[in-house]
PDB file of C-alpha atoms in Angstrom:
ATOM      1  CA  PRO A  12      14.774 -54.864  46.480  1.00 49.00           C
ATOM      2  CA  ARG A  13      13.826 -52.472  43.715  1.00 47.00           C
ATOM      3  CA  PRO A  14      16.748 -51.147  41.628  1.00 52.00           C
ATOM      4  CA  PHE A  15      15.372 -47.578  41.538  1.00 49.00           C
ATOM      5  CA  ALA A  16      13.862 -45.082  43.920  1.00 49.00           C
ATOM      6  CA  GLY A  17      10.359 -43.732  43.695  1.00 46.00           C
ATOM      7  CA  PRO A  18       6.748 -44.815  43.929  1.00 49.00           C
ATOM      8  CA  PRO A  19       5.687 -48.201  42.567  1.00 49.00           C
ATOM      9  CA  VAL A  20       4.784 -48.209  38.897  1.00 48.00           C
ATOM     10  CA  GLU A  21       3.010 -50.781  36.771  1.00 47.00           C
ATOM     11  CA  THR A  22       5.349 -53.117  34.885  1.00 48.00           C
ATOM     12  CA  HIS A  23       4.823 -53.612  31.183  1.00 46.00           C
ATOM     13  CA  PRO A  24       3.479 -57.170  30.767  1.00 45.00           C
ATOM     14  CA  TYR A  25       6.031 -58.214  28.120  1.00 45.00           C
ATOM     15  CA  HIS A  26       9.188 -56.933  29.765  1.00 45.00           C
ATOM     16  CA  THR A  27      10.964 -57.180  33.075  1.00 43.00           C
ATOM     17  CA  GLY A  28      13.591 -55.041  34.736  1.00 44.00           C
ATOM     18  CA  TYR A  29      13.771 -51.386  35.662  1.00 44.00           C
ATOM     19  CA  HIS A  30      14.372 -50.190  32.100  1.00 45.00           C
ATOM     20  CA  CYS A  31      11.015 -51.453  30.861  1.00 44.00           C
ATOM     21  CA  GLN A  32       8.475 -49.889  33.164  1.00 45.00           C
ATOM     22  CA  THR A  33       5.744 -47.499  32.280  1.00 45.00           C
ATOM     23  CA  ASN A  34       3.880 -44.843  34.179  1.00 44.00           C
ATOM     24  CA  LYS A  35       1.326 -43.360  31.822  1.00 43.00           C
ATOM     25  CA  SER A  36       0.056 -40.751  34.259  1.00 41.00           C
ATOM     26  CA  LYS A  37       3.381 -38.858  34.354  1.00 45.00           C
ATOM     27  CA  ARG A  38       4.408 -38.848  30.680  1.00 44.00           C
ATOM     28  CA  PRO A  39       1.566 -39.771  28.309  1.00 43.00           C
ATOM     29  CA  GLY A  40       2.611 -40.735  24.793  1.00 46.00           C
ATOM     30  CA  ILE A  41       6.183 -41.720  25.631  1.00 46.00           C
ATOM     31  CA  GLY A  42       5.718 -45.473  26.063  1.00 44.00           C
ATOM     32  CA  LEU A  43       8.411 -47.423  27.895  1.00 45.00           C
ATOM     33  CA  TYR A  44      10.942 -45.406  29.832  1.00 45.00           C
ATOM     34  CA  ARG A  45      13.108 -45.585  32.899  1.00 48.00           C
ATOM     35  CA  GLU A  46      11.774 -44.490  36.261  1.00 49.00           C
ATOM     36  CA  ARG A  47      14.984 -43.439  37.979  1.00 49.00           C
ATOM     37  CA  LYS A  48      15.508 -40.263  39.927  1.00 48.00           C
ATOM     38  CA  GLY A  49      17.343 -37.729  37.803  1.00 52.00           C
ATOM     39  CA  HIS A  50      16.962 -39.749  34.605  1.00 55.00           C
ATOM     40  CA  GLN A  51      15.778 -36.653  32.703  1.00 60.00           C
ATOM     41  CA  ASP A  52      19.024 -34.836  33.461  1.00 62.00           C
ATOM     42  CA  ALA A  53      21.318 -37.789  32.751  1.00 72.00           C
ATOM     43  CA  ASN A  54      19.689 -38.892  29.484  1.00 79.00           C
ATOM     44  CA  PRO A  55      20.208 -36.660  26.436  1.00 83.00           C
ATOM     45  CA  LEU A  56      17.377 -38.457  24.552  1.00 84.00           C
ATOM     46  CA  TYR A  57      14.719 -37.825  27.197  1.00 86.00           C
ATOM     47  CA  GLY A  58      11.664 -36.387  25.423  1.00 83.00           C
ATOM     48  CA  LYS A  59      13.551 -35.681  22.174  1.00 89.00           C
ATOM     49  CA  HIS A  60      11.840 -36.269  18.828  1.00 91.00           C
ATOM     50  CA  VAL A  61      13.688 -38.732  16.587  1.00 93.00           C
ATOM     51  CA  ALA A  62      12.634 -39.228  12.967  1.00 92.00           C
ATOM     52  CA  LEU A  63      13.593 -42.752  11.904  1.00 93.00           C
ATOM     53  CA  GLY A  64      13.627 -43.307   8.151  1.00 93.00           C
ATOM     54  CA  VAL A  65      13.497 -46.982   7.191  1.00 94.00           C
ATOM     55  CA  THR A  66      14.437 -48.006   3.653  1.00 91.00           C
ATOM     56  CA  GLY A  67      14.035 -51.368   1.938  1.00 89.00           C
ATOM     57  CA  SER A  68      16.709 -53.817   3.008  1.00 88.00           C
ATOM     58  CA  ILE A  69      16.899 -57.079   4.919  1.00 90.00           C
ATOM     59  CA  ALA A  70      18.425 -54.966   7.713  1.00 90.00           C
ATOM     60  CA  CYS A  71      14.956 -53.447   8.393  1.00 89.00           C
ATOM     61  CA  HIS A  72      14.701 -55.880  11.287  1.00 90.00           C
ATOM     62  CA  LYS A  73      17.607 -54.049  12.932  1.00 93.00           C
ATOM     63  CA  ALA A  74      15.645 -50.796  12.591  1.00 94.00           C
ATOM     64  CA  VAL A  75      12.879 -52.305  14.738  1.00 94.00           C
ATOM     65  CA  ASP A  76      15.488 -53.017  17.421  1.00 94.00           C
ATOM     66  CA  LEU A  77      16.857 -49.473  17.091  1.00 94.00           C
ATOM     67  CA  ALA A  78      13.354 -48.014  17.475  1.00 94.00           C
ATOM     68  CA  SER A  79      12.842 -50.147  20.582  1.00 94.00           C
ATOM     69  CA  LYS A  80      16.106 -48.987  22.169  1.00 94.00           C
ATOM     70  CA  LEU A  81      15.397 -45.334  21.401  1.00 94.00           C
ATOM     71  CA  THR A  82      11.919 -45.657  22.917  1.00 93.00           C
ATOM     72  CA  GLN A  83      13.368 -47.286  26.032  1.00 92.00           C
ATOM     73  CA  GLU A  84      15.662 -44.263  26.361  1.00 89.00           C
ATOM     74  CA  SER A  85      12.563 -42.018  26.414  1.00 89.00           C
ATOM     75  CA  ALA A  86      12.898 -40.682  22.870  1.00 91.00           C
ATOM     76  CA  LEU A  87       9.740 -39.972  20.871  1.00 92.00           C
ATOM     77  CA  VAL A  88      10.347 -42.005  17.713  1.00 94.00           C
ATOM     78  CA  ASP A  89       8.423 -41.180  14.536  1.00 92.00           C
ATOM     79  CA  VAL A  90       8.961 -43.816  11.845  1.00 92.00           C
ATOM     80  CA  VAL A  91       8.776 -43.057   8.115  1.00 91.00           C
ATOM     81  CA  MET A  92       8.949 -46.120   5.849  1.00 91.00           C
ATOM     82  CA  THR A  93       9.517 -46.505   2.126  1.00 89.00           C
ATOM     83  CA  GLN A  94       7.334 -48.864   0.098  1.00 89.00           C
ATOM     84  CA  ALA A  95      10.287 -51.254  -0.218  1.00 90.00           C
ATOM     85  CA  ALA A  96      10.720 -51.314   3.578  1.00 92.00           C
ATOM     86  CA  ILE A  97       7.092 -52.405   4.005  1.00 93.00           C
ATOM     87  CA  LYS A  98       7.924 -55.589   2.087  1.00 93.00           C
ATOM     88  CA  PHE A  99      10.404 -56.551   4.828  1.00 94.00           C
ATOM     89  CA  VAL A 100       8.722 -55.240   8.018  1.00 94.00           C
ATOM     90  CA  THR A 101       5.139 -54.142   8.559  1.00 93.00           C
ATOM     91  CA  PRO A 102       4.324 -50.694   9.962  1.00 92.00           C
ATOM     92  CA  LEU A 103       2.456 -52.460  12.779  1.00 94.00           C
ATOM     93  CA  ALA A 104       5.785 -53.691  14.180  1.00 94.00           C
ATOM     94  CA  PHE A 105       7.052 -50.119  14.526  1.00 94.00           C
ATOM     95  CA  ARG A 106       3.726 -48.810  15.817  1.00 93.00           C
ATOM     96  CA  SER A 107       3.615 -51.429  18.571  1.00 94.00           C
ATOM     97  CA  ILE A 108       7.213 -50.645  19.610  1.00 94.00           C
ATOM     98  CA  THR A 109       7.018 -46.836  19.514  1.00 93.00           C
ATOM     99  CA  HIS A 110       3.317 -46.380  20.394  1.00 92.00           C
ATOM    100  CA  ARG A 111       3.166 -43.686  17.696  1.00 90.00           C
ATOM    101  CA  PRO A 112       1.706 -43.584  14.171  1.00 87.00           C
ATOM    102  CA  VAL A 113       3.911 -44.703  11.287  1.00 88.00           C
ATOM    103  CA  VAL A 114       4.082 -42.917   7.921  1.00 87.00           C
ATOM    104  CA  ALA A 115       4.142 -45.497   5.161  1.00 84.00           C
ATOM    105  CA  ASP A 116       2.298 -43.712   2.354  1.00 79.00           C
ATOM    106  CA  ILE A 117       2.194 -39.925   2.188  1.00 73.00           C
ATOM    107  CA  PHE A 118      -0.778 -40.027  -0.189  1.00 73.00           C
ATOM    108  CA  ASP A 119      -3.006 -42.270   1.961  1.00 70.00           C
ATOM    109  CA  PRO A 120      -5.939 -40.099   3.152  1.00 70.00           C
ATOM    110  CA  SER A 121      -6.828 -42.543   5.940  1.00 68.00           C
ATOM    111  CA  SER A 122      -3.338 -42.359   7.440  1.00 64.00           C
ATOM    112  CA  ASP A 123      -2.910 -40.653  10.814  1.00 61.00           C
ATOM    113  CA  LEU A 124      -0.166 -38.402   9.481  1.00 60.00           C
ATOM    114  CA  GLY A 125      -0.993 -38.571   5.755  1.00 55.00           C
ATOM    115  CA  MET A 126      -0.253 -35.129   4.345  1.00 59.00           C
ATOM    116  CA  ASP A 127       1.011 -33.901   7.708  1.00 64.00           C
ATOM    117  CA  HIS A 128       4.316 -35.735   7.190  1.00 60.00           C
ATOM    118  CA  LEU A 129       6.151 -32.411   7.247  1.00 74.00           C
ATOM    119  CA  ALA A 130       5.242 -32.088  10.919  1.00 77.00           C
ATOM    120  CA  ILE A 131       7.657 -34.928  11.637  1.00 81.00           C
ATOM    121  CA  ALA A 132      10.507 -33.008  10.002  1.00 80.00           C
ATOM    122  CA  GLU A 133       9.620 -29.834  11.887  1.00 83.00           C
ATOM    123  CA  LEU A 134       9.460 -31.579  15.277  1.00 84.00           C
ATOM    124  CA  ALA A 135      12.511 -33.813  14.879  1.00 88.00           C
ATOM    125  CA  HIS A 136      15.643 -32.992  16.839  1.00 90.00           C
ATOM    126  CA  VAL A 137      17.555 -35.636  14.882  1.00 92.00           C
ATOM    127  CA  MET A 138      16.898 -37.820  11.846  1.00 91.00           C
ATOM    128  CA  ILE A 139      18.258 -41.308  11.409  1.00 92.00           C
ATOM    129  CA  VAL A 140      18.020 -43.294   8.173  1.00 92.00           C
ATOM    130  CA  ALA A 141      18.575 -46.934   9.013  1.00 90.00           C
ATOM    131  CA  PRO A 142      19.136 -48.982   7.005  1.00 91.00           C
ATOM    132  CA  ALA A 143      20.275 -46.562   4.323  1.00 89.00           C
ATOM    133  CA  THR A 144      20.466 -48.387   1.023  1.00 88.00           C
ATOM    134  CA  ALA A 145      22.856 -47.222  -1.688  1.00 90.00           C
ATOM    135  CA  HIS A 146      19.866 -46.229  -3.808  1.00 88.00           C
ATOM    136  CA  THR A 147      18.440 -44.052  -1.030  1.00 87.00           C
ATOM    137  CA  MET A 148      21.795 -42.404  -0.349  1.00 90.00           C
ATOM    138  CA  ALA A 149      22.152 -41.601  -4.063  1.00 91.00           C
ATOM    139  CA  LYS A 150      18.644 -40.085  -4.097  1.00 90.00           C
ATOM    140  CA  MET A 151      19.497 -37.956  -1.053  1.00 87.00           C
ATOM    141  CA  ALA A 152      22.738 -36.800  -2.688  1.00 91.00           C
ATOM    142  CA  TRP A 153      20.805 -35.681  -5.780  1.00 91.00           C
ATOM    143  CA  GLY A 154      17.966 -34.147  -3.764  1.00 88.00           C
ATOM    144  CA  LEU A 155      15.282 -36.542  -4.979  1.00 86.00           C
ATOM    145  CA  ALA A 156      12.329 -36.999  -2.621  1.00 77.00           C
ATOM    146  CA  ASP A 157       9.924 -39.313  -4.407  1.00 75.00           C
ATOM    147  CA  ASP A 158       9.296 -41.675  -1.480  1.00 70.00           C
ATOM    148  CA  ALA A 159       7.800 -41.396   1.989  1.00 58.00           C
TER     149      ALA A 159
END
Protein backbone atom coordinates (compact mmCIF):
# COMPACT_ATOMS: atom_id res chain seq x y z
CA PRO A 1 0.00 0.00 0.00
CA ARG A 2 1.07 3.56 -0.67
CA PRO A 3 1.91 5.63 2.44
CA PHE A 4 0.12 8.75 1.14
CA ALA A 5 -3.13 9.64 -0.53
CA GLY A 6 -3.46 11.11 -3.98
CA PRO A 7 -2.84 10.29 -7.61
CA PRO A 8 0.21 8.25 -8.61
CA VAL A 9 3.34 10.29 -9.20
CA GLU A 10 6.63 9.39 -10.83
CA THR A 11 9.33 8.32 -8.37
CA HIS A 12 12.73 9.94 -8.59
CA PRO A 13 15.10 7.26 -9.95
CA TYR A 14 17.72 7.67 -7.20
CA HIS A 15 15.45 7.66 -4.18
CA THR A 16 12.71 5.55 -2.69
CA GLY A 17 9.99 6.29 -0.18
CA TYR A 18 7.21 8.84 -0.02
CA HIS A 19 9.50 11.73 0.90
CA CYS A 20 11.44 11.55 -2.36
CA GLN A 21 8.82 11.77 -5.06
CA THR A 22 8.42 14.41 -7.67
CA ASN A 23 5.50 15.72 -9.64
CA LYS A 24 6.83 18.40 -11.96
CA SER A 25 3.45 19.34 -13.39
CA LYS A 26 2.13 20.67 -10.06
CA ARG A 27 5.13 22.61 -8.72
CA PRO A 28 7.79 23.29 -11.36
CA GLY A 29 11.19 24.33 -10.04
CA ILE A 30 10.81 22.83 -6.57
CA GLY A 31 12.52 19.48 -7.13
CA LEU A 32 11.88 16.69 -4.63
CA TYR A 33 9.00 17.18 -2.24
CA ARG A 34 6.40 15.24 -0.35
CA GLU A 35 3.08 14.42 -1.95
CA ARG A 36 0.87 14.17 1.12
CA LYS A 37 -2.52 15.75 1.53
CA GLY A 38 -2.24 18.91 3.58
CA HIS A 39 1.55 18.97 3.44
CA GLN A 40 1.53 22.67 2.47
CA ASP A 41 -0.30 23.59 5.67
CA ALA A 42 1.76 21.36 7.97
CA ASN A 43 5.20 22.30 6.61
CA PRO A 44 6.50 25.80 7.42
CA LEU A 45 9.23 25.48 4.73
CA TYR A 46 6.84 24.74 1.87
CA GLY A 47 7.73 27.09 -1.00
CA LYS A 48 9.94 29.33 1.17
CA HIS A 49 13.17 30.75 -0.26
CA VAL A 50 16.27 29.79 1.73
CA ALA A 51 19.63 31.40 0.98
CA LEU A 52 22.38 28.96 1.97
CA GLY A 53 25.82 30.53 2.31
CA VAL A 54 28.63 27.98 2.20
CA THR A 55 32.09 28.98 3.42
CA GLY A 56 35.38 27.11 3.12
CA SER A 57 35.66 24.32 5.65
CA ILE A 58 35.82 20.54 5.62
CA ALA A 59 32.24 20.70 6.94
CA CYS A 60 31.06 21.82 3.45
CA HIS A 61 29.98 18.23 2.91
CA LYS A 62 27.43 18.69 5.69
CA ALA A 63 26.06 21.72 3.82
CA VAL A 64 25.26 19.46 0.86
CA ASP A 65 23.25 17.25 3.22
CA LEU A 66 21.50 20.32 4.67
CA ALA A 67 20.61 21.55 1.17
CA SER A 68 19.20 18.11 0.36
CA LYS A 69 17.04 18.02 3.49
CA LEU A 70 15.74 21.54 2.91
CA THR A 71 14.86 20.66 -0.69
CA GLN A 72 13.05 17.52 0.46
CA GLU A 73 10.99 19.74 2.77
CA SER A 74 9.91 21.78 -0.28
CA ALA A 75 12.13 24.80 0.37
CA LEU A 76 13.61 26.66 -2.59
CA VAL A 77 17.32 26.64 -1.75
CA ASP A 78 19.65 29.16 -3.38
CA VAL A 79 23.30 28.38 -2.66
CA VAL A 80 26.02 31.05 -2.51
CA MET A 81 29.57 29.70 -2.20
CA THR A 82 32.86 31.36 -1.32
CA GLN A 83 35.98 30.61 -3.36
CA ALA A 84 37.36 28.60 -0.43
CA ALA A 85 34.19 26.47 -0.33
CA ILE A 86 34.65 25.54 -3.99
CA LYS A 87 37.94 23.86 -3.05
CA PHE A 88 36.02 21.42 -0.83
CA VAL A 89 32.74 20.89 -2.76
CA THR A 90 31.92 21.74 -6.36
CA PRO A 91 28.91 23.91 -7.23
CA LEU A 92 27.64 21.02 -9.36
CA ALA A 93 26.93 19.03 -6.18
CA PHE A 94 24.61 21.76 -4.89
CA ARG A 95 23.03 22.36 -8.30
CA SER A 96 22.16 18.68 -8.68
CA ILE A 97 20.64 18.55 -5.17
CA THR A 98 18.66 21.81 -5.30
CA HIS A 99 17.90 21.94 -9.05
CA ARG A 100 18.70 25.67 -8.93
CA PRO A 101 21.68 27.75 -10.08
CA VAL A 102 24.57 28.24 -7.66
CA VAL A 103 26.40 31.55 -7.17
CA ALA A 104 30.11 30.88 -6.92
CA ASP A 105 31.60 34.01 -8.49
CA ILE A 106 29.68 37.28 -8.52
CA PHE A 107 31.91 38.66 -11.28
CA ASP A 108 31.47 35.75 -13.71
CA PRO A 109 29.47 37.10 -16.70
CA SER A 110 28.53 33.60 -17.87
CA SER A 111 26.96 32.73 -14.51
CA ASP A 112 23.18 32.30 -14.35
CA LEU A 113 22.90 34.75 -11.46
CA GLY A 114 26.16 36.68 -11.97
CA MET A 115 25.41 40.28 -11.06
CA ASP A 116 21.85 39.41 -10.07
CA HIS A 117 23.08 37.96 -6.76
CA LEU A 118 21.11 40.60 -4.88
CA ALA A 119 17.92 38.94 -6.09
CA ILE A 120 18.71 36.02 -3.80
CA ALA A 121 18.85 38.35 -0.79
CA GLU A 122 15.60 40.04 -1.78
CA LEU A 123 13.73 36.75 -2.26
CA ALA A 124 15.09 34.91 0.78
CA HIS A 125 12.81 34.35 3.75
CA VAL A 126 15.77 33.08 5.78
CA MET A 127 19.54 32.93 5.34
CA ILE A 128 21.72 30.16 6.68
CA VAL A 129 25.52 30.26 6.69
CA ALA A 130 26.77 26.72 7.11
CA PRO A 131 29.53 26.06 7.80
CA ALA A 132 30.38 29.47 9.21
CA THR A 133 34.12 29.72 9.65
CA ALA A 134 35.60 32.02 12.28
CA HIS A 135 37.02 34.19 9.50
CA THR A 136 33.60 34.59 7.88
CA MET A 137 31.92 35.40 11.19
CA ALA A 138 34.57 38.06 11.87
CA LYS A 139 33.99 39.57 8.41
CA MET A 140 30.23 39.65 9.03
CA ALA A 141 30.77 41.31 12.42
CA TRP A 142 32.86 44.04 10.77
CA GLY A 143 30.52 44.40 7.80
CA LEU A 144 33.01 43.22 5.19
CA ALA A 145 31.47 41.73 2.04
CA ASP A 146 34.38 40.90 -0.24
CA ASP A 147 33.25 37.38 -1.16
CA ALA A 148 30.30 35.82 -2.94
